[in-house]
Short mmCIF file of C-alpha atoms in Angstrom, two decimals:
data_model
loop_
_atom_site.label_atom_id
_atom_site.label_comp_id
_atom_site.label_asym_id
_atom_site.label_seq_id
_atom_site.Cartn_x
_atom_site.Cartn_y
_atom_site.Cartn_z
CA MET A 1 -35.94 -41.20 122.87
CA THR A 2 -33.41 -43.77 123.87
CA GLY A 3 -32.54 -47.48 123.89
CA ILE A 4 -34.19 -50.71 122.41
CA LEU A 5 -37.73 -49.21 122.48
CA ALA A 6 -36.67 -46.36 120.27
CA LEU A 7 -34.77 -48.61 117.81
CA GLY A 8 -37.93 -51.03 117.51
CA LEU A 9 -40.17 -47.99 116.86
CA MET A 10 -37.68 -46.60 114.40
CA ARG A 11 -37.39 -49.75 112.63
CA ARG A 12 -41.19 -49.99 112.20
CA ALA A 13 -41.33 -46.44 111.27
CA LEU A 14 -38.51 -46.99 108.68
CA VAL A 15 -40.41 -49.82 106.98
CA ALA A 16 -43.76 -48.02 106.99
CA GLY A 17 -42.06 -44.81 105.70
CA LEU A 18 -40.31 -46.81 102.92
CA LEU A 19 -43.34 -48.62 101.72
CA VAL A 20 -45.54 -45.62 101.75
CA SER A 21 -43.03 -43.43 99.95
CA ALA A 22 -42.60 -46.21 97.30
CA VAL A 23 -46.27 -46.35 96.60
CA CYS A 24 -46.60 -42.67 96.45
CA GLY A 25 -43.52 -42.50 94.23
CA ALA A 26 -45.21 -45.12 91.85
CA LEU A 27 -48.38 -42.88 91.64
CA SER A 28 -46.65 -39.72 91.50
CA PRO A 29 -45.85 -39.52 87.91
CA PHE A 30 -49.55 -39.99 87.19
CA VAL A 31 -50.53 -37.25 89.69
CA VAL A 32 -48.06 -34.78 87.89
CA LEU A 33 -48.77 -35.82 84.37
CA ARG A 34 -52.63 -35.75 84.88
CA ARG A 35 -52.25 -32.44 87.01
CA MET A 36 -54.07 -34.23 89.97
CA SER A 37 -51.86 -32.80 92.68
CA PHE A 38 -54.69 -30.83 93.88
CA VAL A 39 -56.84 -33.95 93.91
CA GLY A 40 -54.40 -35.49 96.02
CA HIS A 41 -54.46 -32.53 98.48
CA GLY A 42 -58.30 -32.83 98.59
CA VAL A 43 -58.57 -36.28 99.24
CA ALA A 44 -55.80 -36.11 102.04
CA HIS A 45 -58.00 -33.55 103.82
CA ALA A 46 -61.10 -35.67 103.25
CA ALA A 47 -59.32 -38.51 104.75
CA PHE A 48 -58.56 -36.58 107.86
CA GLY A 49 -62.19 -35.67 108.17
CA GLY A 50 -63.12 -39.37 108.06
CA VAL A 51 -60.33 -40.42 110.49
CA ALA A 52 -61.61 -37.80 112.89
CA LEU A 53 -65.06 -39.02 112.65
CA GLY A 54 -63.87 -42.62 113.17
CA VAL A 55 -62.11 -41.62 116.49
CA LEU A 56 -65.16 -39.90 117.54
CA LEU A 57 -67.40 -42.73 116.87
CA GLY A 58 -64.93 -45.36 118.19
CA VAL A 59 -64.86 -47.25 114.79
CA SER A 60 -61.69 -47.89 112.81
CA PRO A 61 -60.35 -44.50 111.87
CA VAL A 62 -58.50 -46.10 108.73
CA ALA A 63 -61.93 -47.48 107.69
CA SER A 64 -63.84 -44.31 108.20
CA GLY A 65 -60.80 -42.27 106.56
CA ALA A 66 -60.72 -44.71 103.64
CA ALA A 67 -64.46 -44.38 103.19
CA PHE A 68 -64.24 -40.57 103.14
CA ALA A 69 -61.20 -40.50 100.90
CA ILE A 70 -62.83 -42.68 98.32
CA GLY A 71 -66.14 -40.97 98.43
CA VAL A 72 -64.36 -37.60 97.90
CA ALA A 73 -62.21 -38.91 94.99
CA LEU A 74 -65.28 -40.32 93.22
CA LEU A 75 -67.19 -37.08 93.79
CA ILE A 76 -64.19 -35.17 92.23
CA GLY A 77 -64.05 -37.55 89.23
CA VAL A 78 -67.75 -37.07 88.63
CA VAL A 79 -67.61 -33.38 88.95
CA GLY A 80 -64.66 -33.45 86.56
CA ARG A 81 -66.51 -35.30 83.93
CA ARG A 82 -69.94 -33.60 84.08
CA GLY A 83 -70.04 -30.99 86.74
CA ARG A 84 -71.07 -27.27 86.20
CA LEU A 85 -68.33 -26.36 88.74
CA SER A 86 -64.62 -26.60 87.71
CA GLU A 87 -62.59 -29.16 89.38
CA ASP A 88 -60.49 -27.00 91.36
CA ALA A 89 -63.43 -25.00 92.79
CA SER A 90 -65.24 -28.31 93.81
CA ILE A 91 -61.96 -29.69 95.49
CA GLY A 92 -61.56 -26.27 97.33
CA ILE A 93 -64.99 -26.59 98.84
CA LEU A 94 -64.72 -30.35 99.52
CA PHE A 95 -61.23 -30.31 101.28
CA ALA A 96 -61.92 -27.36 103.29
CA SER A 97 -65.29 -28.75 104.57
CA ALA A 98 -63.93 -32.26 105.17
CA MET A 99 -61.04 -30.69 107.21
CA ALA A 100 -63.31 -28.42 109.25
CA PHE A 101 -65.59 -31.47 109.86
CA GLY A 102 -62.56 -33.32 111.04
CA ILE A 103 -61.45 -30.56 113.40
CA VAL A 104 -65.02 -30.26 114.81
CA CYS A 105 -65.16 -34.07 115.52
CA LEU A 106 -61.91 -34.24 117.28
CA GLY A 107 -62.76 -31.13 119.22
CA LEU A 108 -65.83 -32.98 120.76
CA ILE A 109 -63.44 -35.47 122.32
CA PRO A 110 -61.87 -34.14 125.40
CA GLY A 111 -58.23 -34.34 125.36
CA TYR A 112 -57.56 -35.11 121.77
CA ALA A 113 -55.52 -32.12 120.76
CA ALA A 114 -52.47 -34.25 120.65
CA ASP A 115 -54.16 -36.70 118.16
CA LEU A 116 -55.23 -33.66 116.12
CA PHE A 117 -51.63 -32.70 115.72
CA SER A 118 -50.62 -36.28 114.86
CA TYR A 119 -53.28 -36.78 112.01
CA LEU A 120 -52.47 -33.44 110.51
CA PHE A 121 -48.60 -33.77 110.73
CA GLY A 122 -48.09 -37.56 111.11
CA SER A 123 -46.97 -39.70 113.78
CA LEU A 124 -44.67 -42.07 112.24
CA LEU A 125 -43.36 -43.45 115.53
CA ALA A 126 -46.80 -44.45 116.60
CA VAL A 127 -47.08 -47.03 113.74
CA THR A 128 -48.60 -50.14 115.33
CA ARG A 129 -47.91 -53.66 114.05
CA SER A 130 -51.57 -53.76 112.49
CA ASP A 131 -50.91 -50.51 110.81
CA LEU A 132 -47.85 -52.03 109.26
CA VAL A 133 -49.58 -55.13 108.03
CA LEU A 134 -52.33 -52.81 106.38
CA ILE A 135 -49.74 -50.55 104.95
CA THR A 136 -47.89 -53.65 103.37
CA VAL A 137 -51.18 -55.13 102.01
CA LEU A 138 -52.26 -51.97 100.45
CA ALA A 139 -48.82 -50.95 99.17
CA GLY A 140 -48.45 -54.44 97.50
CA ALA A 141 -51.87 -54.22 96.13
CA THR A 142 -51.31 -50.71 94.54
CA LEU A 143 -47.94 -51.69 93.13
CA VAL A 144 -49.40 -54.68 91.44
CA LEU A 145 -52.25 -52.70 89.93
CA LEU A 146 -49.95 -50.11 88.59
CA LEU A 147 -47.74 -52.70 87.17
CA LEU A 148 -50.62 -54.59 85.49
CA PHE A 149 -52.36 -51.59 84.01
CA GLN A 150 -49.36 -49.29 83.43
CA LYS A 151 -49.97 -48.97 79.80
CA GLU A 152 -53.56 -48.29 80.15
CA PHE A 153 -53.12 -45.66 82.97
CA LEU A 154 -50.43 -43.96 80.82
CA PHE A 155 -52.73 -43.87 77.61
CA VAL A 156 -55.59 -42.34 79.55
CA ALA A 157 -53.16 -39.70 81.11
CA PHE A 158 -51.77 -38.76 77.68
CA ASP A 159 -54.98 -38.59 75.70
CA GLU A 160 -58.29 -39.55 77.33
CA GLU A 161 -60.38 -39.05 74.36
CA GLN A 162 -58.30 -41.12 72.05
CA ALA A 163 -58.14 -43.99 74.61
CA ARG A 164 -61.84 -43.83 74.70
CA ALA A 165 -61.99 -43.96 70.90
CA VAL A 166 -59.84 -46.96 70.60
CA GLY A 167 -62.28 -48.87 73.13
CA LEU A 168 -60.58 -48.66 76.48
CA PRO A 169 -62.77 -48.31 79.40
CA THR A 170 -61.61 -44.93 80.50
CA THR A 171 -64.02 -44.20 83.33
CA ALA A 172 -63.31 -47.26 85.05
CA LEU A 173 -59.73 -46.72 84.65
CA GLN A 174 -59.91 -43.45 86.08
CA THR A 175 -61.97 -44.33 88.81
CA THR A 176 -59.77 -47.15 89.84
CA LEU A 177 -56.70 -44.83 89.83
CA LEU A 178 -58.58 -42.42 92.05
CA VAL A 179 -59.65 -45.08 94.56
CA PHE A 180 -56.06 -46.39 94.82
CA LEU A 181 -54.90 -42.71 95.32
CA ALA A 182 -57.39 -42.41 98.15
CA LEU A 183 -56.27 -45.58 99.72
CA THR A 184 -52.58 -44.66 99.46
CA VAL A 185 -53.39 -41.30 101.16
CA VAL A 186 -55.14 -43.05 103.93
CA ILE A 187 -52.24 -45.33 104.67
CA SER A 188 -49.82 -42.20 104.37
CA ILE A 189 -51.61 -40.39 107.08
CA LYS A 190 -49.62 -41.75 109.82
CA VAL A 191 -46.42 -41.33 108.22
CA VAL A 192 -46.55 -37.74 107.01
CA GLY A 193 -50.15 -36.41 108.12
CA ALA A 194 -52.92 -34.95 106.02
CA VAL A 195 -51.13 -31.74 105.36
CA LEU A 196 -48.02 -32.98 103.75
CA ILE A 197 -49.08 -36.11 101.87
CA ALA A 198 -49.59 -34.08 98.75
CA ALA A 199 -45.94 -33.48 98.78
CA LEU A 200 -45.18 -37.19 98.61
CA LEU A 201 -47.53 -37.68 95.71
CA VAL A 202 -46.11 -34.68 93.63
CA VAL A 203 -42.53 -34.09 94.38
CA PRO A 204 -40.87 -37.47 93.34
CA GLY A 205 -42.78 -37.67 89.94
CA ALA A 206 -41.94 -34.08 89.28
CA GLY A 207 -38.26 -34.76 90.14
CA ALA A 208 -38.21 -37.86 87.82
CA LEU A 209 -39.74 -36.00 84.91
CA GLN A 210 -36.68 -33.48 85.24
CA LEU A 211 -34.33 -36.26 84.69
CA SER A 212 -35.89 -38.50 81.86
CA SER A 213 -38.36 -38.13 79.12
CA ASP A 214 -39.00 -41.92 78.81
CA TYR A 215 -41.60 -43.21 81.15
CA ARG A 216 -39.77 -46.46 81.54
CA ARG A 217 -37.09 -44.69 83.52
CA VAL A 218 -39.49 -42.01 84.98
CA PHE A 219 -41.36 -44.58 87.19
CA PRO A 220 -38.38 -46.24 88.79
CA LEU A 221 -36.60 -42.78 89.32
CA SER A 222 -39.76 -41.56 90.97
CA ILE A 223 -40.02 -44.40 93.26
CA GLY A 224 -36.41 -44.16 94.08
CA MET A 225 -36.61 -40.57 94.84
CA GLY A 226 -39.53 -41.27 97.09
CA VAL A 227 -37.65 -44.08 98.98
CA LEU A 228 -34.63 -42.12 99.31
CA SER A 229 -36.55 -39.15 100.78
CA ALA A 230 -38.14 -41.36 103.17
CA ALA A 231 -34.93 -42.98 104.26
CA GLY A 232 -32.96 -39.74 104.49
CA GLY A 233 -35.70 -37.90 106.13
CA LEU A 234 -36.10 -40.40 108.80
CA VAL A 235 -32.34 -40.71 109.65
CA VAL A 236 -32.03 -37.04 109.67
CA SER A 237 -35.11 -36.63 111.91
CA TYR A 238 -33.81 -39.28 114.23
CA LEU A 239 -30.27 -37.74 114.43
CA ALA A 240 -31.56 -34.27 114.95
CA ASP A 241 -34.66 -34.96 116.65
CA LEU A 242 -36.90 -33.30 114.22
CA ALA A 243 -40.59 -34.10 113.16
CA PRO A 244 -40.16 -37.17 110.92
CA GLY A 245 -42.99 -36.50 108.38
CA ALA A 246 -41.89 -32.88 107.85
CA THR A 247 -38.30 -33.83 107.46
CA ILE A 248 -39.08 -36.47 104.75
CA VAL A 249 -40.84 -33.67 102.77
CA LEU A 250 -38.06 -31.40 103.11
CA VAL A 251 -35.51 -34.03 102.00
CA SER A 252 -37.67 -34.70 99.03
CA THR A 253 -37.87 -31.06 98.16
CA GLY A 254 -34.15 -30.95 98.34
CA LEU A 255 -33.83 -33.82 96.03
CA PHE A 256 -36.39 -32.09 93.75
CA GLY A 257 -33.93 -29.09 93.71
CA ALA A 258 -31.00 -31.37 92.69
CA CYS A 259 -33.17 -32.85 89.91
CA LEU A 260 -34.05 -29.29 88.67
CA VAL A 261 -30.33 -28.56 88.52
CA PHE A 262 -28.84 -31.72 87.31
CA GLY A 263 -31.63 -32.57 84.97
CA ARG A 264 -30.90 -29.64 82.58
CA ALA A 265 -27.27 -31.01 82.32
CA TRP A 266 -28.24 -34.56 81.61
CA ARG A 267 -30.92 -34.19 78.93
CA MET B 1 -64.90 -60.11 49.90
CA SER B 2 -67.86 -57.53 49.85
CA ALA B 3 -69.19 -55.74 46.89
CA PRO B 4 -67.14 -52.64 45.93
CA ALA B 5 -70.07 -50.05 46.66
CA ARG B 6 -70.54 -51.22 50.24
CA PRO B 7 -70.92 -48.27 52.26
CA MET B 8 -68.37 -48.19 55.13
CA VAL B 9 -69.67 -45.24 56.95
CA GLU B 10 -73.28 -44.96 57.43
CA VAL B 11 -74.92 -42.03 59.31
CA GLU B 12 -78.75 -42.11 59.63
CA GLY B 13 -81.11 -39.37 61.12
CA LEU B 14 -78.47 -38.32 63.55
CA ASP B 15 -79.67 -35.67 66.17
CA VAL B 16 -77.09 -34.53 68.72
CA VAL B 17 -78.15 -32.23 71.65
CA LEU B 18 -75.51 -30.92 74.06
CA GLY B 19 -76.93 -29.33 77.13
CA GLU B 20 -79.91 -27.41 75.67
CA THR B 21 -78.36 -26.81 72.31
CA THR B 22 -79.16 -28.94 69.21
CA ILE B 23 -75.80 -29.22 67.41
CA LEU B 24 -76.82 -31.67 64.72
CA GLU B 25 -80.31 -32.34 63.20
CA ARG B 26 -81.28 -35.31 61.03
CA VAL B 27 -77.78 -35.77 59.63
CA THR B 28 -77.87 -38.75 57.05
CA PHE B 29 -75.14 -39.73 54.83
CA ALA B 30 -72.90 -42.59 53.73
CA VAL B 31 -69.30 -43.04 52.46
CA GLY B 32 -68.58 -45.80 50.02
CA GLU B 33 -65.45 -48.08 50.40
CA GLY B 34 -62.29 -46.40 49.30
CA LYS B 35 -63.73 -42.89 48.92
CA ILE B 36 -62.51 -39.71 50.67
CA PHE B 37 -65.41 -37.84 51.85
CA GLY B 38 -64.75 -34.17 52.77
CA LEU B 39 -66.83 -32.47 55.40
CA ILE B 40 -66.87 -28.63 55.24
CA GLY B 41 -69.03 -26.03 57.05
CA PRO B 42 -68.75 -22.96 59.21
CA ASN B 43 -67.06 -23.06 62.59
CA GLY B 44 -69.70 -24.16 65.08
CA GLY B 45 -71.61 -25.95 62.19
CA GLY B 46 -71.05 -29.30 63.96
CA LYS B 47 -68.34 -30.90 62.09
CA THR B 48 -66.23 -31.81 65.27
CA THR B 49 -69.29 -33.10 67.00
CA LEU B 50 -70.51 -35.12 63.99
CA ILE B 51 -66.87 -36.64 63.82
CA LYS B 52 -66.86 -37.36 67.63
CA THR B 53 -70.36 -38.94 67.41
CA ILE B 54 -69.21 -41.09 64.52
CA VAL B 55 -66.10 -42.12 66.54
CA GLY B 56 -68.22 -42.97 69.54
CA LEU B 57 -67.18 -40.21 71.87
CA ILE B 58 -70.59 -38.60 71.88
CA ARG B 59 -73.84 -40.21 72.19
CA PRO B 60 -76.59 -39.06 69.80
CA ARG B 61 -80.08 -38.27 71.07
CA SER B 62 -81.36 -40.16 68.05
CA GLY B 63 -80.17 -41.83 64.95
CA VAL B 64 -77.56 -44.37 64.23
CA VAL B 65 -73.93 -44.76 63.08
CA ARG B 66 -72.62 -47.84 61.36
CA ILE B 67 -69.03 -48.43 60.58
CA GLN B 68 -68.39 -51.49 58.24
CA GLY B 69 -72.18 -52.19 58.75
CA ILE B 70 -71.64 -52.68 62.45
CA LEU B 71 -73.53 -50.37 64.93
CA ALA B 72 -70.98 -47.87 66.49
CA PRO B 73 -69.26 -47.79 68.87
CA GLY B 74 -68.46 -51.43 68.03
CA PRO B 75 -65.76 -53.78 69.04
CA PRO B 76 -62.13 -52.67 68.33
CA ALA B 77 -61.79 -54.36 65.22
CA SER B 78 -64.78 -52.38 63.62
CA ARG B 79 -63.56 -48.89 65.15
CA PRO B 80 -62.44 -46.22 62.86
CA GLY B 81 -59.00 -44.74 63.19
CA TYR B 82 -59.44 -41.25 64.66
CA VAL B 83 -57.00 -38.45 64.14
CA PRO B 84 -58.24 -35.60 66.43
CA GLN B 85 -58.11 -31.83 65.70
CA ARG B 86 -56.11 -31.10 69.07
CA PRO B 87 -52.47 -30.69 68.96
CA LEU B 88 -50.31 -32.55 71.46
CA LEU B 89 -51.83 -32.06 74.84
CA ASP B 90 -48.64 -32.04 76.92
CA PRO B 91 -45.22 -31.70 75.22
CA ARG B 92 -43.45 -32.86 78.23
CA PHE B 93 -45.31 -36.17 78.46
CA PRO B 94 -42.57 -38.90 78.76
CA VAL B 95 -43.44 -41.01 75.78
CA THR B 96 -41.67 -41.61 72.32
CA ALA B 97 -43.16 -41.61 68.86
CA PHE B 98 -43.25 -45.42 69.13
CA ASP B 99 -44.98 -45.41 72.53
CA VAL B 100 -47.57 -43.09 71.11
CA VAL B 101 -48.40 -45.25 68.18
CA MET B 102 -48.28 -48.27 70.32
CA MET B 103 -51.25 -46.66 72.33
CA GLY B 104 -53.41 -46.77 69.13
CA ARG B 105 -52.95 -50.56 69.44
CA TYR B 106 -54.20 -50.88 72.99
CA GLY B 107 -57.72 -51.39 71.88
CA ARG B 108 -56.72 -54.55 69.86
CA ILE B 109 -54.18 -55.85 72.52
CA GLY B 110 -56.70 -56.03 75.23
CA ILE B 111 -56.65 -54.62 78.77
CA GLY B 112 -53.94 -55.80 81.15
CA LYS B 113 -52.16 -57.58 78.39
CA ARG B 114 -48.63 -56.99 77.02
CA ALA B 115 -47.83 -56.05 73.30
CA SER B 116 -46.76 -59.08 71.43
CA PRO B 117 -43.94 -58.98 68.79
CA ARG B 118 -46.69 -58.86 66.18
CA ASP B 119 -48.15 -55.73 67.71
CA ARG B 120 -44.74 -54.20 67.66
CA GLU B 121 -44.55 -55.13 63.96
CA ILE B 122 -47.71 -53.32 63.29
CA VAL B 123 -46.61 -50.29 65.07
CA ALA B 124 -43.29 -50.25 63.26
CA GLU B 125 -45.13 -50.60 59.98
CA ALA B 126 -47.62 -47.95 60.79
CA LEU B 127 -44.48 -45.60 61.59
CA SER B 128 -42.95 -46.62 58.22
CA ARG B 129 -45.97 -45.80 56.33
CA VAL B 130 -46.00 -42.22 57.49
CA GLY B 131 -42.18 -42.01 56.91
CA LEU B 132 -41.16 -41.78 60.42
CA SER B 133 -39.04 -45.09 61.05
CA GLU B 134 -35.97 -43.05 61.69
CA LEU B 135 -37.60 -41.15 64.59
CA GLU B 136 -39.55 -43.74 66.30
CA SER B 137 -37.56 -43.43 69.59
CA ARG B 138 -37.71 -39.56 69.72
CA PRO B 139 -39.79 -38.08 72.54
CA ILE B 140 -43.12 -36.91 71.00
CA GLY B 141 -42.75 -33.51 72.54
CA ARG B 142 -39.41 -32.88 70.52
CA MET B 143 -40.89 -33.34 67.13
CA SER B 144 -42.28 -30.59 64.75
CA GLY B 145 -46.12 -29.97 64.35
CA GLY B 146 -45.98 -31.72 61.10
CA GLN B 147 -44.14 -34.84 62.46
CA GLN B 148 -46.58 -35.01 65.33
CA GLN B 149 -49.41 -35.02 63.04
CA ARG B 150 -47.99 -37.88 61.16
CA VAL B 151 -47.36 -39.90 64.51
CA PHE B 152 -51.13 -39.29 65.26
CA ILE B 153 -52.01 -40.70 61.92
CA ALA B 154 -49.85 -43.68 62.56
CA ARG B 155 -51.39 -44.18 65.99
CA ALA B 156 -54.77 -44.25 64.18
CA LEU B 157 -53.53 -46.91 61.72
CA ALA B 158 -52.18 -48.99 64.51
CA LEU B 159 -55.76 -50.05 65.25
CA GLU B 160 -55.80 -51.52 61.61
CA PRO B 161 -58.90 -49.64 60.67
CA ARG B 162 -60.87 -49.93 57.46
CA VAL B 163 -61.94 -46.16 58.05
CA LEU B 164 -59.96 -43.24 58.87
CA ILE B 165 -61.55 -40.13 60.31
CA LEU B 166 -59.57 -36.93 60.52
CA ASP B 167 -60.69 -33.68 62.10
CA GLU B 168 -58.92 -30.68 60.67
CA PRO B 169 -55.83 -32.40 60.19
CA THR B 170 -53.67 -29.53 58.73
CA ALA B 171 -54.68 -26.89 61.16
CA GLY B 172 -51.39 -25.12 62.16
CA VAL B 173 -49.16 -26.96 59.68
CA ASP B 174 -47.08 -25.08 57.21
CA PRO B 175 -48.16 -25.13 53.46
CA VAL B 176 -45.34 -27.71 52.29
CA ALA B 177 -46.20 -30.14 55.15
CA GLU B 178 -49.80 -29.74 54.13
CA GLU B 179 -49.18 -30.90 50.64
CA ASP B 180 -47.05 -33.65 51.79
CA PHE B 181 -49.84 -34.59 54.06
CA TYR B 182 -52.38 -34.77 51.35
CA HIS B 183 -50.15 -36.93 49.36
CA LEU B 184 -49.59 -39.25 52.26
CA LEU B 185 -53.39 -39.46 52.91
CA MET B 186 -53.90 -40.46 49.18
CA ARG B 187 -51.09 -43.11 49.33
CA LEU B 188 -52.61 -44.65 52.46
CA ARG B 189 -56.04 -44.63 51.07
CA ASP B 190 -54.68 -46.52 47.92
CA SER B 191 -52.41 -48.95 49.64
CA LEU B 192 -54.68 -49.81 52.56
CA ARG B 193 -57.91 -49.39 50.75
CA LEU B 194 -59.14 -47.12 53.44
CA THR B 195 -62.30 -45.12 53.45
CA VAL B 196 -61.55 -41.60 54.62
CA LEU B 197 -63.79 -38.91 56.19
CA LEU B 198 -61.96 -35.60 56.46
CA ALA B 199 -63.27 -32.36 58.13
CA THR B 200 -61.51 -29.34 56.68
CA HIS B 201 -61.38 -25.82 55.71
CA ASP B 202 -58.92 -26.36 53.01
CA VAL B 203 -60.56 -25.77 49.58
CA ASP B 204 -57.55 -26.79 47.66
CA ALA B 205 -57.60 -29.94 49.39
CA ILE B 206 -61.29 -30.61 48.57
CA ARG B 207 -60.55 -29.91 45.01
CA ALA B 208 -57.49 -32.19 44.75
CA ILE B 209 -58.25 -35.04 46.79
CA VAL B 210 -61.88 -35.42 47.93
CA ASP B 211 -64.36 -37.60 45.90
CA GLU B 212 -67.44 -36.14 47.61
CA VAL B 213 -68.19 -33.07 49.83
CA GLY B 214 -70.70 -32.41 52.42
CA PHE B 215 -71.68 -29.04 53.59
CA LEU B 216 -72.65 -29.34 57.32
CA ASN B 217 -74.32 -26.48 59.22
CA ARG B 218 -76.38 -28.10 61.71
CA THR B 219 -77.76 -30.57 59.09
CA LEU B 220 -76.03 -31.73 56.07
CA ARG B 221 -77.23 -28.85 53.67
CA PHE B 222 -75.64 -30.11 50.37
CA ARG B 223 -73.64 -32.93 49.19
CA GLY B 224 -72.02 -33.82 45.82
CA ALA B 225 -68.90 -33.62 43.75
CA PRO B 226 -66.50 -31.01 44.97
CA GLY B 227 -67.01 -28.62 42.14
CA GLU B 228 -70.75 -28.74 42.49
CA VAL B 229 -70.94 -28.08 46.18
CA LEU B 230 -68.23 -25.46 46.18
CA GLY B 231 -69.99 -23.61 43.26
CA HIS B 232 -73.21 -23.49 45.04
CA GLU B 233 -74.73 -20.02 45.35
CA GLU B 234 -74.78 -20.11 49.16
CA LEU B 235 -71.05 -21.28 49.40
CA ARG B 236 -69.41 -19.11 46.98
CA HIS B 237 -68.80 -16.22 49.32
CA LEU B 238 -67.38 -18.74 51.89
CA TYR B 239 -65.12 -20.52 49.73
CA GLY B 240 -63.89 -17.91 47.36
CA GLY B 241 -65.98 -18.28 43.99
CA ALA B 242 -66.41 -20.80 41.41
CA PRO B 243 -63.87 -23.76 40.74
#
């Protein structure tokens, strides 16, 4: 890739990558503290199934991906509250089925092997202007939501039963968090792909929790770690001509390793 | 103000069925203002279920619960303070003692709103009542079991309740801390004029601080003064003989 075209693409990729990683970083401490990393995984694969169906039917892949992701996220919530099946088993069933469904859908379209690869592993350099608008709007909405209701989300994560006992609408709060997690996953598919999103949702929060035991610092640290991973990953992938999504995830894993080592010394 | 004998907790004809199993059947009792009511009974007898139903976490199949005369679960101002049986769920959760107590205040603050200086005062006061003012900025996971227990009591007090409900509060706490704990409970009752409902296995505590005892095994089998209930034929073998 050369010249102005590459730089233009790169700039859009950079903005998309930074926004998505910031939102994932903001959600990440909740995902880690509520032990929802597998939920993130399940929702990501469900979104992939929805995106593939959208491509097959010629409707907006983002819309169908979002519908699938939200549907599965809510289903996981219901199963978690009153199901006879454990949450991890239900996610295991849902995510493999949605994934298989997506692969079958894409297989029905001749010549779509390349797209299959890009949805699974990201195609950051193919982010369009309208993708970027959507990412910006959703990222903004998610960050505002997390700022407004941080104390409530935190309480539900810490002790759901007690939150209910003092009169907080815990089911509504949890459902909202799951819906926004699902939307974040959908906008992240172009950046890192369905397979690797879980890393963006888990690694920054896990790293930040190594560095601080005060949530006021954990959230900014987690966002910072996400953004740093995206920026670093994109630069490295550009210079060394590597897959951008995977490079971002590897950089974030490296940062997590550093948090693990230095976290002990700081605390 | 209301008459001194006003019941603060009223439970009437409570039936609770979970799945296919009847856990509670026709449970009826009341606790008068300022009294400490001790709930005893075998494991699996329904103590925790009764407490969760009174607090509003479990919906009964039939029967009603009233707190301060208001049908439960009522608005935050009429909710009881609740200290659950479970220990800290996640010791690495990044919150301080002050943060945890503030959570108890959230029902009063309102959703999406920030804590006011008054809320912070109430939280600080709750921490001081349980003797933890010095440790308010310590991460909850780095406190001892007894200290965490007191943080959870302060969290219940932050709602400014008139009724305090505790489920096996001294489980896993050492004997010295246990005694301190009961002294604390009496002090809180006296200074805040709280009505207390306490589920416990601890016979010494029942004799020392409880005004009335109920023995629960699916239904409330006996109730009365501690000496009376503990001395009952059926309970003697369970609770180690006559008082």
